């Protein structure tokens, strides 16, 4: 008796394991296709953007070209209008000129024709011979300037005789006279002096005075004062110093024992006059003195005050 052969059966375990494996493959393939499609769509989008940008650029260039043509046309139209307007204005001016000439002729106004303008011929530059060399001028030696170490005394003051040629009241200062004083120079000096309260104007006209001539010029209410009239001064009054008889405009004043070496113009910063002034005064004999030594016009005499003794001179 043959043994019974069992038929081959597929187990459930084998079938279950083969089915999931096929699904995974299908899923992975679908994902790959999706990625590929996504990349393709991205590429097509970039291409569209580039095409749009190129089209926009071409459109802008076309607009620029069209705008240039419009500008040229507009400028030509505007130029034509301006020319027509100028022609009309010129015609109106010519018509008005004709009417004006006609009216002038009717009223007897003589008409003078304008000279014709000649056309200027072009100048032809011709070479000129070189100028002969000028001889060099010899420098003249300059006068020595007063040294900075000169003594600060009366010798640094340029005191001279002056004569009042004219005197007026200052237009803008009630207390000032404006004098024209001849100091022996080419032109008289203008001097502003505060003597209105002390000396009548009649007493100053044609009077000889002692003048300090090397002060720095200064404006006094709009008028430049170029010197100072020396006076004896006190609380009791002010008197103009009287030069000795025979004094002439420009005579130089000296003080014995002090060399006369005046600065051209005293530097205000060095305060030369301010240093000398405290030693200027009148003595018991009414003589104007520096440190007790009378001021003198050589060969003619000393300067005196009318009545003020032992008072400052300034």
PDB file of N, CA and C in Angstrom, residues 89-163:
ATOM      1  N   UNK A  89       6.358 140.197 -32.808  1.00  0.00           N
ATOM      2  CA  UNK A  89       6.827 141.280 -31.938  1.00  0.00           C
ATOM      3  C   UNK A  89       7.711 142.260 -32.699  1.00  0.00           C
ATOM      4  N   UNK A  90       8.579 141.732 -33.549  1.00  0.00           N
ATOM      5  CA  UNK A  90       9.439 142.611 -34.341  1.00  0.00           C
ATOM      6  C   UNK A  90       8.625 143.504 -35.256  1.00  0.00           C
ATOM      7  N   UNK A  91       7.580 142.923 -35.851  1.00  0.00           N
ATOM      8  CA  UNK A  91       6.713 143.717 -36.715  1.00  0.00           C
ATOM      9  C   UNK A  91       6.014 144.810 -35.912  1.00  0.00           C
ATOM     10  N   UNK A  92       5.577 144.461 -34.673  1.00  0.00           N
ATOM     11  CA  UNK A  92       4.917 145.458 -33.838  1.00  0.00           C
ATOM     12  C   UNK A  92       5.879 146.577 -33.447  1.00  0.00           C
ATOM     13  N   UNK A  93       7.135 146.213 -33.150  1.00  0.00           N
ATOM     14  CA  UNK A  93       8.139 147.226 -32.796  1.00  0.00           C
ATOM     15  C   UNK A  93       8.417 148.140 -33.981  1.00  0.00           C
ATOM     16  N   UNK A  94       8.576 147.558 -35.155  1.00  0.00           N
ATOM     17  CA  UNK A  94       8.826 148.379 -36.346  1.00  0.00           C
ATOM     18  C   UNK A  94       7.665 149.332 -36.608  1.00  0.00           C
ATOM     19  N   UNK A  95       6.444 148.849 -36.434  1.00  0.00           N
ATOM     20  CA  UNK A  95       5.269 149.695 -36.651  1.00  0.00           C
ATOM     21  C   UNK A  95       5.233 150.841 -35.649  1.00  0.00           C
ATOM     22  N   UNK A  96       5.552 150.499 -34.374  1.00  0.00           N
ATOM     23  CA  UNK A  96       5.556 151.540 -33.340  1.00  0.00           C
ATOM     24  C   UNK A  96       6.657 152.566 -33.613  1.00  0.00           C
ATOM     25  N   UNK A  97       7.835 152.110 -34.094  1.00  0.00           N
ATOM     26  CA  UNK A  97       8.917 153.032 -34.409  1.00  0.00           C
ATOM     27  C   UNK A  97       8.509 153.987 -35.530  1.00  0.00           C
ATOM     28  N   UNK A  98       7.840 153.434 -36.546  1.00  0.00           N
ATOM     29  CA  UNK A  98       7.394 154.283 -37.648  1.00  0.00           C
ATOM     30  C   UNK A  98       6.421 155.352 -37.161  1.00  0.00           C
ATOM     31  N   UNK A  99       5.481 154.939 -36.292  1.00  0.00           N
ATOM     32  CA  UNK A  99       4.522 155.914 -35.771  1.00  0.00           C
ATOM     33  C   UNK A  99       5.232 156.996 -34.954  1.00  0.00           C
ATOM     34  N   UNK A 100       6.224 156.567 -34.128  1.00  0.00           N
ATOM     35  CA  UNK A 100       6.957 157.526 -33.304  1.00  0.00           C
ATOM     36  C   UNK A 100       7.730 158.511 -34.165  1.00  0.00           C
ATOM     37  N   UNK A 101       8.376 158.002 -35.214  1.00  0.00           N
ATOM     38  CA  UNK A 101       9.122 158.899 -36.104  1.00  0.00           C
ATOM     39  C   UNK A 101       8.179 159.884 -36.777  1.00  0.00           C
ATOM     40  N   UNK A 102       7.002 159.359 -37.197  1.00  0.00           N
ATOM     41  CA  UNK A 102       6.029 160.247 -37.825  1.00  0.00           C
ATOM     42  C   UNK A 102       5.576 161.356 -36.891  1.00  0.00           C
ATOM     43  N   UNK A 103       5.312 161.017 -35.613  1.00  0.00           N
ATOM     44  CA  UNK A 103       4.904 162.023 -34.629  1.00  0.00           C
ATOM     45  C   UNK A 103       6.016 163.034 -34.376  1.00  0.00           C
ATOM     46  N   UNK A 104       7.270 162.538 -34.285  1.00  0.00           N
ATOM     47  CA  UNK A 104       8.382 163.459 -34.048  1.00  0.00           C
ATOM     48  C   UNK A 104       8.542 164.426 -35.215  1.00  0.00           C
ATOM     49  N   UNK A 105       8.396 163.922 -36.438  1.00  0.00           N
ATOM     50  CA  UNK A 105       8.518 164.797 -37.610  1.00  0.00           C
ATOM     51  C   UNK A 105       7.405 165.848 -37.603  1.00  0.00           C
ATOM     52  N   UNK A 106       6.199 165.430 -37.220  1.00  0.00           N
ATOM     53  CA  UNK A 106       5.087 166.389 -37.146  1.00  0.00           C
ATOM     54  C   UNK A 106       5.356 167.483 -36.121  1.00  0.00           C
ATOM     55  N   UNK A 107       6.062 167.126 -35.033  1.00  0.00           N
ATOM     56  CA  UNK A 107       6.332 168.095 -33.965  1.00  0.00           C
ATOM     57  C   UNK A 107       7.664 168.808 -34.152  1.00  0.00           C
ATOM     58  N   UNK A 108       8.287 168.622 -35.312  1.00  0.00           N
ATOM     59  CA  UNK A 108       9.504 169.365 -35.613  1.00  0.00           C
ATOM     60  C   UNK A 108      10.777 168.787 -35.038  1.00  0.00           C
ATOM     61  N   UNK A 109      10.746 167.556 -34.614  1.00  0.00           N
ATOM     62  CA  UNK A 109      11.956 166.937 -34.073  1.00  0.00           C
ATOM     63  C   UNK A 109      12.805 166.450 -35.236  1.00  0.00           C
ATOM     64  N   UNK A 110      14.061 166.926 -35.271  1.00  0.00           N
ATOM     65  CA  UNK A 110      14.952 166.561 -36.365  1.00  0.00           C
ATOM     66  C   UNK A 110      15.406 165.120 -36.201  1.00  0.00           C
ATOM     67  N   UNK A 111      15.363 164.384 -37.314  1.00  0.00           N
ATOM     68  CA  UNK A 111      15.762 162.984 -37.296  1.00  0.00           C
ATOM     69  C   UNK A 111      17.232 162.855 -37.706  1.00  0.00           C
ATOM     70  N   UNK A 112      18.011 162.166 -36.872  1.00  0.00           N
ATOM     71  CA  UNK A 112      19.435 161.976 -37.153  1.00  0.00           C
ATOM     72  C   UNK A 112      19.635 160.516 -37.518  1.00  0.00           C
ATOM     73  N   UNK A 113      20.109 160.231 -38.732  1.00  0.00           N
ATOM     74  CA  UNK A 113      20.306 158.824 -39.117  1.00  0.00           C
ATOM     75  C   UNK A 113      21.429 158.191 -38.307  1.00  0.00           C
ATOM     76  N   UNK A 114      21.249 156.933 -37.976  1.00  0.00           N
ATOM     77  CA  UNK A 114      22.272 156.209 -37.222  1.00  0.00           C
ATOM     78  C   UNK A 114      23.431 155.867 -38.144  1.00  0.00           C
ATOM     79  N   UNK A 115      24.655 155.981 -37.652  1.00  0.00           N
ATOM     80  CA  UNK A 115      25.795 155.634 -38.509  1.00  0.00           C
ATOM     81  C   UNK A 115      25.803 154.142 -38.799  1.00  0.00           C
ATOM     82  N   UNK A 116      26.231 153.826 -40.015  1.00  0.00           N
ATOM     83  CA  UNK A 116      26.302 152.420 -40.377  1.00  0.00           C
ATOM     84  C   UNK A 116      27.455 151.753 -39.649  1.00  0.00           C
ATOM     85  N   UNK A 117      27.210 150.539 -39.221  1.00  0.00           N
ATOM     86  CA  UNK A 117      28.244 149.795 -38.518  1.00  0.00           C
ATOM     87  C   UNK A 117      29.212 149.202 -39.534  1.00  0.00           C
ATOM     88  N   UNK A 118      30.462 149.518 -39.359  1.00  0.00           N
ATOM     89  CA  UNK A 118      31.483 148.980 -40.241  1.00  0.00           C
ATOM     90  C   UNK A 118      31.957 147.637 -39.724  1.00  0.00           C
ATOM     91  N   UNK A 119      32.156 146.765 -40.655  1.00  0.00           N
ATOM     92  CA  UNK A 119      32.637 145.436 -40.270  1.00  0.00           C
ATOM     93  C   UNK A 119      34.107 145.532 -39.886  1.00  0.00           C
ATOM     94  N   UNK A 120      34.401 145.063 -38.723  1.00  0.00           N
ATOM     95  CA  UNK A 120      35.770 145.143 -38.230  1.00  0.00           C
ATOM     96  C   UNK A 120      36.637 144.137 -38.961  1.00  0.00           C
ATOM     97  N   UNK A 121      37.773 144.625 -39.420  1.00  0.00           N
ATOM     98  CA  UNK A 121      38.711 143.739 -40.087  1.00  0.00           C
ATOM     99  C   UNK A 121      39.496 142.942 -39.041  1.00  0.00           C
ATOM    100  N   UNK A 122      39.736 141.704 -39.306  1.00  0.00           N
ATOM    101  CA  UNK A 122      40.497 140.916 -38.329  1.00  0.00           C
ATOM    102  C   UNK A 122      41.910 141.453 -38.180  1.00  0.00           C
ATOM    103  N   UNK A 123      42.315 141.544 -36.956  1.00  0.00           N
ATOM    104  CA  UNK A 123      43.661 142.041 -36.680  1.00  0.00           C
ATOM    105  C   UNK A 123      44.676 140.937 -36.921  1.00  0.00           C
ATOM    106  N   UNK A 124      45.741 141.337 -37.565  1.00  0.00           N
ATOM    107  CA  UNK A 124      46.834 140.394 -37.790  1.00  0.00           C
ATOM    108  C   UNK A 124      47.939 140.756 -36.824  1.00  0.00           C
ATOM    109  N   UNK A 125      48.242 139.845 -35.960  1.00  0.00           N
ATOM    110  CA  UNK A 125      49.273 140.118 -34.958  1.00  0.00           C
ATOM    111  C   UNK A 125      50.641 140.046 -35.616  1.00  0.00           C
ATOM    112  N   UNK A 126      51.378 141.134 -35.464  1.00  0.00           N
ATOM    113  CA  UNK A 126      52.736 141.188 -36.011  1.00  0.00           C
ATOM    114  C   UNK A 126      53.727 141.065 -34.861  1.00  0.00           C
ATOM    115  N   UNK A 127      54.731 140.274 -35.051  1.00  0.00           N
ATOM    116  CA  UNK A 127      55.713 140.130 -33.963  1.00  0.00           C
ATOM    117  C   UNK A 127      56.434 141.440 -33.707  1.00  0.00           C
ATOM    118  N   UNK A 128      56.547 141.804 -32.453  1.00  0.00           N
ATOM    119  CA  UNK A 128      57.205 143.037 -32.060  1.00  0.00           C
ATOM    120  C   UNK A 128      58.601 142.733 -31.553  1.00  0.00           C
ATOM    121  N   UNK A 129      59.507 143.630 -31.844  1.00  0.00           N
ATOM    122  CA  UNK A 129      60.867 143.396 -31.339  1.00  0.00           C
ATOM    123  C   UNK A 129      60.895 143.460 -29.822  1.00  0.00           C
ATOM    124  N   UNK A 130      61.728 142.670 -29.210  1.00  0.00           N
ATOM    125  CA  UNK A 130      61.793 142.687 -27.739  1.00  0.00           C
ATOM    126  C   UNK A 130      62.262 144.040 -27.221  1.00  0.00           C
ATOM    127  N   UNK A 131      61.635 144.470 -26.122  1.00  0.00           N
ATOM    128  CA  UNK A 131      61.996 145.755 -25.530  1.00  0.00           C
ATOM    129  C   UNK A 131      63.394 145.669 -24.920  1.00  0.00           C
ATOM    130  N   UNK A 132      64.133 146.738 -25.052  1.00  0.00           N
ATOM    131  CA  UNK A 132      65.467 146.725 -24.432  1.00  0.00           C
ATOM    132  C   UNK A 132      65.353 146.635 -22.917  1.00  0.00           C
ATOM    133  N   UNK A 133      66.286 145.945 -22.343  1.00  0.00           N
ATOM    134  CA  UNK A 133      66.263 145.766 -20.883  1.00  0.00           C
ATOM    135  C   UNK A 133      66.454 147.111 -20.198  1.00  0.00           C
ATOM    136  N   UNK A 134      65.575 147.378 -19.234  1.00  0.00           N
ATOM    137  CA  UNK A 134      65.654 148.634 -18.493  1.00  0.00           C
ATOM    138  C   UNK A 134      66.784 148.560 -17.471  1.00  0.00           C
ATOM    139  N   UNK A 135      67.517 149.634 -17.361  1.00  0.00           N
ATOM    140  CA  UNK A 135      68.591 149.625 -16.344  1.00  0.00           C
ATOM    141  C   UNK A 135      68.002 149.579 -14.947  1.00  0.00           C
ATOM    142  N   UNK A 136      68.602 148.791 -14.121  1.00  0.00           N
ATOM    143  CA  UNK A 136      68.113 148.666 -12.748  1.00  0.00           C
ATOM    144  C   UNK A 136      68.403 149.947 -11.970  1.00  0.00           C
ATOM    145  N   UNK A 137      67.351 150.359 -11.238  1.00  0.00           N
ATOM    146  CA  UNK A 137      67.512 151.561 -10.419  1.00  0.00           C
ATOM    147  C   UNK A 137      68.281 151.229  -9.154  1.00  0.00           C
ATOM    148  N   UNK A 138      69.157 152.124  -8.854  1.00  0.00           N
ATOM    149  CA  UNK A 138      69.907 151.937  -7.615  1.00  0.00           C
ATOM    150  C   UNK A 138      69.024 152.306  -6.428  1.00  0.00           C
ATOM    151  N   UNK A 139      69.027 151.438  -5.462  1.00  0.00           N
ATOM    152  CA  UNK A 139      68.235 151.705  -4.272  1.00  0.00           C
ATOM    153  C   UNK A 139      68.913 152.785  -3.438  1.00  0.00           C
ATOM    154  N   UNK A 140      68.114 153.812  -3.176  1.00  0.00           N
ATOM    155  CA  UNK A 140      68.646 154.876  -2.338  1.00  0.00           C
ATOM    156  C   UNK A 140      68.639 154.432  -0.884  1.00  0.00           C
ATOM    157  N   UNK A 141      69.657 154.789  -0.172  1.00  0.00           N
ATOM    158  CA  UNK A 141      69.689 154.386   1.250  1.00  0.00           C
ATOM    159  C   UNK A 141      68.557 155.028   2.023  1.00  0.00           C
ATOM    160  N   UNK A 142      67.860 154.208   2.783  1.00  0.00           N
ATOM    161  CA  UNK A 142      66.735 154.713   3.568  1.00  0.00           C
ATOM    162  C   UNK A 142      67.251 155.453   4.797  1.00  0.00           C
ATOM    163  N   UNK A 143      66.435 156.439   5.183  1.00  0.00           N
ATOM    164  CA  UNK A 143      66.801 157.152   6.398  1.00  0.00           C
ATOM    165  C   UNK A 143      66.705 156.219   7.590  1.00  0.00           C
ATOM    166  N   UNK A 144      67.667 156.279   8.458  1.00  0.00           N
ATOM    167  CA  UNK A 144      67.627 155.377   9.617  1.00  0.00           C
ATOM    168  C   UNK A 144      66.432 155.672  10.498  1.00  0.00           C
ATOM    169  N   UNK A 145      65.750 154.620  10.865  1.00  0.00           N
ATOM    170  CA  UNK A 145      64.596 154.780  11.755  1.00  0.00           C
ATOM    171  C   UNK A 145      65.080 154.918  13.199  1.00  0.00           C
ATOM    172  N   UNK A 146      64.313 155.620  13.992  1.00  0.00           N
ATOM    173  CA  UNK A 146      64.723 155.728  15.395  1.00  0.00           C
ATOM    174  C   UNK A 146      64.821 154.355  16.022  1.00  0.00           C
ATOM    175  N   UNK A 147      65.876 154.137  16.735  1.00  0.00           N
ATOM    176  CA  UNK A 147      66.099 152.841  17.369  1.00  0.00           C
ATOM    177  C   UNK A 147      65.115 152.635  18.503  1.00  0.00           C
ATOM    178  N   UNK A 148      64.835 151.369  18.750  1.00  0.00           N
ATOM    179  CA  UNK A 148      63.881 151.052  19.821  1.00  0.00           C
ATOM    180  C   UNK A 148      64.437 151.397  21.200  1.00  0.00           C
ATOM    181  N   UNK A 149      65.791 151.532  21.279  1.00  0.00           N
ATOM    182  CA  UNK A 149      66.373 151.803  22.597  1.00  0.00           C
ATOM    183  C   UNK A 149      66.601 153.293  22.846  1.00  0.00           C
ATOM    184  N   UNK A 150      65.997 154.176  22.004  1.00  0.00           N
ATOM    185  CA  UNK A 150      66.089 155.609  22.263  1.00  0.00           C
ATOM    186  C   UNK A 150      65.385 155.931  23.577  1.00  0.00           C
ATOM    187  N   UNK A 151      65.854 156.930  24.284  1.00  0.00           N
ATOM    188  CA  UNK A 151      65.229 157.263  25.570  1.00  0.00           C
ATOM    189  C   UNK A 151      63.814 157.791  25.391  1.00  0.00           C
ATOM    190  N   UNK A 152      62.965 157.487  26.332  1.00  0.00           N
ATOM    191  CA  UNK A 152      61.594 157.993  26.297  1.00  0.00           C
ATOM    192  C   UNK A 152      61.566 159.352  26.989  1.00  0.00           C
ATOM    193  N   UNK A 153      61.830 160.399  26.186  1.00  0.00           N
ATOM    194  CA  UNK A 153      61.838 161.749  26.745  1.00  0.00           C
ATOM    195  C   UNK A 153      61.258 162.719  25.717  1.00  0.00           C
ATOM    196  N   UNK A 154      61.384 164.018  25.993  1.00  0.00           N
ATOM    197  CA  UNK A 154      60.788 165.057  25.157  1.00  0.00           C
ATOM    198  C   UNK A 154      61.340 165.054  23.732  1.00  0.00           C
ATOM    199  N   UNK A 155      62.562 164.478  23.545  1.00  0.00           N
ATOM    200  CA  UNK A 155      63.165 164.438  22.218  1.00  0.00           C
ATOM    201  C   UNK A 155      62.398 163.581  21.221  1.00  0.00           C
ATOM    202  N   UNK A 156      61.553 162.661  21.695  1.00  0.00           N
ATOM    203  CA  UNK A 156      60.771 161.792  20.809  1.00  0.00           C
ATOM    204  C   UNK A 156      59.514 162.492  20.287  1.00  0.00           C
ATOM    205  N   UNK A 157      59.202 163.695  20.811  1.00  0.00           N
ATOM    206  CA  UNK A 157      58.017 164.437  20.376  1.00  0.00           C
ATOM    207  C   UNK A 157      58.395 165.429  19.288  1.00  0.00           C
ATOM    208  N   UNK A 158      57.630 165.429  18.190  1.00  0.00           N
ATOM    209  CA  UNK A 158      57.854 166.374  17.090  1.00  0.00           C
ATOM    210  C   UNK A 158      57.028 167.632  17.358  1.00  0.00           C
ATOM    211  N   UNK A 159      57.634 168.578  18.104  1.00  0.00           N
ATOM    212  CA  UNK A 159      56.970 169.826  18.451  1.00  0.00           C
ATOM    213  C   UNK A 159      57.411 170.907  17.479  1.00  0.00           C
ATOM    214  N   UNK A 160      56.421 171.621  16.911  1.00  0.00           N
ATOM    215  CA  UNK A 160      56.711 172.670  15.930  1.00  0.00           C
ATOM    216  C   UNK A 160      55.814 173.891  16.173  1.00  0.00           C
ATOM    217  N   UNK A 161      56.230 174.988  15.532  1.00  0.00           N
ATOM    218  CA  UNK A 161      55.388 176.179  15.511  1.00  0.00           C
ATOM    219  C   UNK A 161      54.343 176.010  14.412  1.00  0.00           C
ATOM    220  N   UNK A 162      53.103 176.353  14.715  1.00  0.00           N
ATOM    221  CA  UNK A 162      52.043 176.342  13.722  1.00  0.00           C
ATOM    222  C   UNK A 162      51.247 177.628  13.770  1.00  0.00           C
ATOM    223  N   UNK A 163      50.576 177.927  12.657  1.00  0.00           N
ATOM    224  CA  UNK A 163      49.730 179.117  12.608  1.00  0.00           C
ATOM    225  C   UNK A 163      48.334 178.715  12.159  1.00  0.00           C
TER     226      UNK A 163
END
